[in-house]
mmCIF file of C-alpha atoms in Angstrom:
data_model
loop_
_atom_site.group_PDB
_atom_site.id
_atom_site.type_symbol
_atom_site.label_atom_id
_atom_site.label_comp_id
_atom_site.label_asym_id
_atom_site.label_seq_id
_atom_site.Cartn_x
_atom_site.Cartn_y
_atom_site.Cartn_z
ATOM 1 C CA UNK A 13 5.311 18.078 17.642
ATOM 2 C CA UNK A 14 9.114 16.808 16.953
ATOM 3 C CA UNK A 15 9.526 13.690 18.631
ATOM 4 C CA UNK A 16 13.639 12.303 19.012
ATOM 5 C CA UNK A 17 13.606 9.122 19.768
ATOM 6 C CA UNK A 18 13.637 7.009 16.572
ATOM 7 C CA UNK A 19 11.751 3.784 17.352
ATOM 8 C CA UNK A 20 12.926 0.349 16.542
ATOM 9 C CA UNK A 21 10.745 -1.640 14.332
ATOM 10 C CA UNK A 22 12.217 -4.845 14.319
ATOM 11 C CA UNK A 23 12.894 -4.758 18.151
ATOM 12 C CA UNK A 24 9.600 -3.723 18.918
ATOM 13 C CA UNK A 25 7.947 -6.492 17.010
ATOM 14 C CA UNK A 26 10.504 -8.765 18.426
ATOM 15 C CA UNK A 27 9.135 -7.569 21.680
ATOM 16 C CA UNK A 28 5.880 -8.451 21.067
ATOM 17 C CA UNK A 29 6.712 -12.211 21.253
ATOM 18 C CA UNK A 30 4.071 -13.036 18.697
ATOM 19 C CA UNK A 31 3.673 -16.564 17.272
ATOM 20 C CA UNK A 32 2.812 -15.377 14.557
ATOM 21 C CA UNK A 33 4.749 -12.344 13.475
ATOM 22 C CA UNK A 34 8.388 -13.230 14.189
ATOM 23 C CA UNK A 35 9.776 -11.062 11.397
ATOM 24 C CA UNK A 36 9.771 -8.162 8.631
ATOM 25 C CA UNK A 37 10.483 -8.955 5.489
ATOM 26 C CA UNK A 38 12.646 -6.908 3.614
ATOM 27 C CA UNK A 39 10.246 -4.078 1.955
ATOM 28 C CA UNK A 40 8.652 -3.666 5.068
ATOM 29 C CA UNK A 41 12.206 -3.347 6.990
ATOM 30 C CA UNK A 42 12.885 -0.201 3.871
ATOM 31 C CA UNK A 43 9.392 1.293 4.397
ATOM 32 C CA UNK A 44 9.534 1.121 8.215
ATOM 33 C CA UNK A 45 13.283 2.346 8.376
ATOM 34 C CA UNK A 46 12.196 5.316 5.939
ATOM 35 C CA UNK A 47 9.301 6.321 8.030
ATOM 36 C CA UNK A 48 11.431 6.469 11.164
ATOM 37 C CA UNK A 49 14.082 7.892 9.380
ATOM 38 C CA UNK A 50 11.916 11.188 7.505
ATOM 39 C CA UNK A 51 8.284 10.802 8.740
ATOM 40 C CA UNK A 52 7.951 10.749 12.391
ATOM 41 C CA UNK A 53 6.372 13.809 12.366
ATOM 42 C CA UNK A 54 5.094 13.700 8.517
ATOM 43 C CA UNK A 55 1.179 15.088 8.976
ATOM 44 C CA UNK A 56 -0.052 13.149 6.115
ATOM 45 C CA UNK A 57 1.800 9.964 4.132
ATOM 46 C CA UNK A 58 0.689 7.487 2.323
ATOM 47 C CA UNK A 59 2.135 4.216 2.102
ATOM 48 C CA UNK A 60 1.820 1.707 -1.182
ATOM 49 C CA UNK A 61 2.624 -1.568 -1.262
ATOM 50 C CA UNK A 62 1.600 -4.644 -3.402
ATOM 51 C CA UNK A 63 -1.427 -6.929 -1.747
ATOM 52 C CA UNK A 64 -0.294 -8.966 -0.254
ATOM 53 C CA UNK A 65 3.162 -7.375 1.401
ATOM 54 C CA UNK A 66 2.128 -7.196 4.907
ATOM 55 C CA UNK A 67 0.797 -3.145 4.759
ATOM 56 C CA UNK A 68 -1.565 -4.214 7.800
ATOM 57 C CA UNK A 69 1.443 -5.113 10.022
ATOM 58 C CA UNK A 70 3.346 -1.979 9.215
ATOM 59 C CA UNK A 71 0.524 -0.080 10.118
ATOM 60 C CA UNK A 72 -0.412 -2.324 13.489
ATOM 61 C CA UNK A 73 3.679 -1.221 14.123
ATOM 62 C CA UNK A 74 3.208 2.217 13.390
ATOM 63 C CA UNK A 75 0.264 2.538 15.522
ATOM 64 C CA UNK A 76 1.644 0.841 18.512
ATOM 65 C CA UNK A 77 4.402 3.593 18.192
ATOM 66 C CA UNK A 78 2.113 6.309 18.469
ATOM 67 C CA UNK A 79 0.514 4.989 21.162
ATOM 68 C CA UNK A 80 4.315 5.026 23.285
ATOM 69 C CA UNK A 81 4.293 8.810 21.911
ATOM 70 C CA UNK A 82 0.667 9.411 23.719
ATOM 71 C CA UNK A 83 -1.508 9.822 20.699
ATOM 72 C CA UNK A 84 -4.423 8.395 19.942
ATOM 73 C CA UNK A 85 -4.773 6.363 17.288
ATOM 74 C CA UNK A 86 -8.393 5.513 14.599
ATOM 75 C CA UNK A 87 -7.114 2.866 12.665
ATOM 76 C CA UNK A 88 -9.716 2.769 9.337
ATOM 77 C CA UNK A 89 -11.041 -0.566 7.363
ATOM 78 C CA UNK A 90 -13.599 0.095 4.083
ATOM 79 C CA UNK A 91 -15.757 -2.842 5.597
ATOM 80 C CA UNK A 92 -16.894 -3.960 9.058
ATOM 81 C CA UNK A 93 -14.860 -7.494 7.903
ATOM 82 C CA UNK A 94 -11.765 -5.967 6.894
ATOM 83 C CA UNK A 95 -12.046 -4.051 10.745
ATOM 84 C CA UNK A 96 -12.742 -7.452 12.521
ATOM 85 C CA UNK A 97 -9.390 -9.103 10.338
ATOM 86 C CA UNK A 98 -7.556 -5.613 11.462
ATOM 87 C CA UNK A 99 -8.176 -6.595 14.988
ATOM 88 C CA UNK A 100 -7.425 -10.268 14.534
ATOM 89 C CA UNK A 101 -4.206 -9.200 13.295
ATOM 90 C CA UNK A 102 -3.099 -6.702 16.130
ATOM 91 C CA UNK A 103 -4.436 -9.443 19.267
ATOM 92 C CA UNK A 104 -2.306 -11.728 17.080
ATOM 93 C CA UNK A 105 0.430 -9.546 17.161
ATOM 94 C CA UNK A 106 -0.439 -8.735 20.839
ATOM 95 C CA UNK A 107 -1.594 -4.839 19.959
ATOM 96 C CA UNK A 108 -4.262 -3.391 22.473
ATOM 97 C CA UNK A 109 -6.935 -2.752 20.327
ATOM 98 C CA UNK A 110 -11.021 -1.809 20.751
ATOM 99 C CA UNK A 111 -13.069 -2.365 17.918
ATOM 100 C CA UNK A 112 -16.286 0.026 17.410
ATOM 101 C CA UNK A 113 -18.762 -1.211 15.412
ATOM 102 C CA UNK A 114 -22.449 0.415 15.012
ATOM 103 C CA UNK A 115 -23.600 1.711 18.650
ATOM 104 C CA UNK A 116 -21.098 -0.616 20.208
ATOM 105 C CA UNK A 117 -19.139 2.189 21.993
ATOM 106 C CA UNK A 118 -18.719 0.799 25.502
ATOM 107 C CA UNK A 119 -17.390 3.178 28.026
ATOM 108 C CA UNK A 120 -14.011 1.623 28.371
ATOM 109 C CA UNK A 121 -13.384 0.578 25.115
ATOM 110 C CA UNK A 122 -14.053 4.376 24.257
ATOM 111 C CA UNK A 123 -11.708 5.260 27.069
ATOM 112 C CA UNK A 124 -9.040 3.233 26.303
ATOM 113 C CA UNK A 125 -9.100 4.662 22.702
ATOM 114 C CA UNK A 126 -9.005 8.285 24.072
ATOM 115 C CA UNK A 127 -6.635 7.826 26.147
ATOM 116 C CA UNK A 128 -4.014 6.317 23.867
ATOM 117 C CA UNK A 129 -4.291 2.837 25.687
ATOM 118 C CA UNK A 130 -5.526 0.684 22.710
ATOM 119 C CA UNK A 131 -6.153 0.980 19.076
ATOM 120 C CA UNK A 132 -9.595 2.370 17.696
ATOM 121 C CA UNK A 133 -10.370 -0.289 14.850
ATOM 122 C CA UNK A 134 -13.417 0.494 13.406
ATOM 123 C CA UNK A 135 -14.768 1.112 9.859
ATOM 124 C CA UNK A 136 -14.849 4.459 7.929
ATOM 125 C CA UNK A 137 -19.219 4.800 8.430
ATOM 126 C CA UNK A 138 -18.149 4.498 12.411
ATOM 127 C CA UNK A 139 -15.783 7.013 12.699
ATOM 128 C CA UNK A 140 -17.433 9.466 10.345
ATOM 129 C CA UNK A 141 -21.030 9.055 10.497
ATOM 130 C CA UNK A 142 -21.894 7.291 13.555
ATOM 131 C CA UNK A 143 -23.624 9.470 16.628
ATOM 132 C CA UNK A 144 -21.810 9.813 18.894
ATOM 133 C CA UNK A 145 -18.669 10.310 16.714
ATOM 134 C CA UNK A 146 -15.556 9.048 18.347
ATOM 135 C CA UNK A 147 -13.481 12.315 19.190
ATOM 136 C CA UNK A 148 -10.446 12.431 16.451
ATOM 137 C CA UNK A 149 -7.685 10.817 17.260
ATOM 138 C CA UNK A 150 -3.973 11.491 16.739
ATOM 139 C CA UNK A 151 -3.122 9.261 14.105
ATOM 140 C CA UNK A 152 -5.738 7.726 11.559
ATOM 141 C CA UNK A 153 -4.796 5.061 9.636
ATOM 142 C CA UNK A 154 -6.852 4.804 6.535
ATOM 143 C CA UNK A 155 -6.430 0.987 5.449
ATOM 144 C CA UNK A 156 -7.437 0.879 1.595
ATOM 145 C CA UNK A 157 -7.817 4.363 1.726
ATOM 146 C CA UNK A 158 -10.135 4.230 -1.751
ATOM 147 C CA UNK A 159 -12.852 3.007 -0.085
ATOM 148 C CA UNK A 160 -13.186 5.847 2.072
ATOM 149 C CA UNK A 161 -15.037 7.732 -0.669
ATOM 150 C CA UNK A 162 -18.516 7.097 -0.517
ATOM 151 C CA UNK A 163 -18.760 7.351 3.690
ATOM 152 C CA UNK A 164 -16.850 10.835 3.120
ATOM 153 C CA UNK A 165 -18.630 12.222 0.249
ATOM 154 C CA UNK A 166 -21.939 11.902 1.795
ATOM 155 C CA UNK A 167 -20.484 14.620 4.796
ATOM 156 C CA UNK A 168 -19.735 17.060 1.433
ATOM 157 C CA UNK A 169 -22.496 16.488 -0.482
ATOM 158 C CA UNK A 170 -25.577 18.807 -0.673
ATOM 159 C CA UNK A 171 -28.449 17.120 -2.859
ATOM 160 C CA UNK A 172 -30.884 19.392 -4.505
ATOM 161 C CA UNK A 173 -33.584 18.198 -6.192
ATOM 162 C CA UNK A 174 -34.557 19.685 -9.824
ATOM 163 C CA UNK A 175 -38.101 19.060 -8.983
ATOM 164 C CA UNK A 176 -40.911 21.572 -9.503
ATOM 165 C CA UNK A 177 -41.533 24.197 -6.886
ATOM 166 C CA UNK A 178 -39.245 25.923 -4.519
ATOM 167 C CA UNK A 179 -36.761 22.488 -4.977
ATOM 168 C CA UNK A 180 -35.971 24.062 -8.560
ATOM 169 C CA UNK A 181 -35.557 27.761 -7.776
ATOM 170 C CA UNK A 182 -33.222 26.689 -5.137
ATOM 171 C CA UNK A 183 -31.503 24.400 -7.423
ATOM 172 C CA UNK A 184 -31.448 26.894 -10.497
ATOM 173 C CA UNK A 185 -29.897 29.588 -7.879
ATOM 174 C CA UNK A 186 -27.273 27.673 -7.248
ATOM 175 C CA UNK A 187 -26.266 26.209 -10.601
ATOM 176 C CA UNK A 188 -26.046 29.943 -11.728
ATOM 177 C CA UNK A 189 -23.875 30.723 -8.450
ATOM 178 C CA UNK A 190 -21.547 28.123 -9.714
ATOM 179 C CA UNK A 191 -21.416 29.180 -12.959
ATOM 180 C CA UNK A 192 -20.618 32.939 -12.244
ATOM 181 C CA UNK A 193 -17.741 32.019 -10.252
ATOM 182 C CA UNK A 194 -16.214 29.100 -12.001
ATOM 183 C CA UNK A 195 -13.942 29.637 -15.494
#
């Protein structure tokens, strides 16, 4: 879905009027002017910065962008901590945000998500594993995007046991069905 308008980064946080966030710095003005430049409409990007170089606050900008466009937007942290200092980051910018954690999935705060009103912030186990699941969203923002790996792998994984009994056949079956079809 090609989108025209190119936002403005540094107006947009300007418009924020946060006392905290009053300006980019200079390799977040180059990564922000790139991705409005060539990846409005990139499906998947990654962005890499040092620790420490504000990635949270690009992301917080990006977001709030996609939520002007309509789209939802799942913003990702590895750790329940790392989700709460996400969403102490976007009220201190002045984001919208709802933060899901365990079975806290209040009907608003899952509304407002849906509806591209605030910011999911929750952790990867939430938005993966969790019942219910949070529908997917637009936009998902994968915040340390290594840590990711052990919530996801679990959804891919089939364990087998090389136990006696059935277990073993099954197990045997399928080693040998991986075998015949791998070089």
């Amino acid at each position: 879905m090609a989108y025209a308008a190119k936002p403005d980064f540094e107006q947009n946080l300007t418009d924020f009027r946060s006392g905290r966030f009053t300006q980019l710095r200079p390799g977040q003005l180059q990564v922000l002017a790139a991705y409005a430049e060539q990846h409005l409409d990139t499906p998947d990007l990654a962005i890499e910065m040092p620790t420490g170089e504000g990635k949270t606050l690009l992301a917080l900008l990006i977001a709030d962008h996609a939520l002007t466009r309509g789209w939802s937007v799942a913003y990702l942290a590895g750790t329940r901590q790392l989700a709460e200092r996400v969403e102490e980051e976007a009220e201190a910018l002045g984001l919208d945000v709802v933060r899901f954690a365990s079975k806290d999935y209040g009907g608003a705060k899952l509304d407002d998500f849906h509806q591209a009103q605030a910011v999911g912030v929750m952790n990867y186990w939430v938005y993966f594993n969790s019942r219910p699941v949070p529908q997917p969203a637009d936009l998902v923002i994968f915040d340390d995007a290594h840590l990711a790996e052990q919530p996801l792998s679990g959804l891919q994984t089939l364990r087998i046991p090389d136990i006696p009994g059935p277990a073993r056949q099954l197990y045997q079956t399928i080693c040998e069905l991986v075998a015949a079809h791998t070089d």
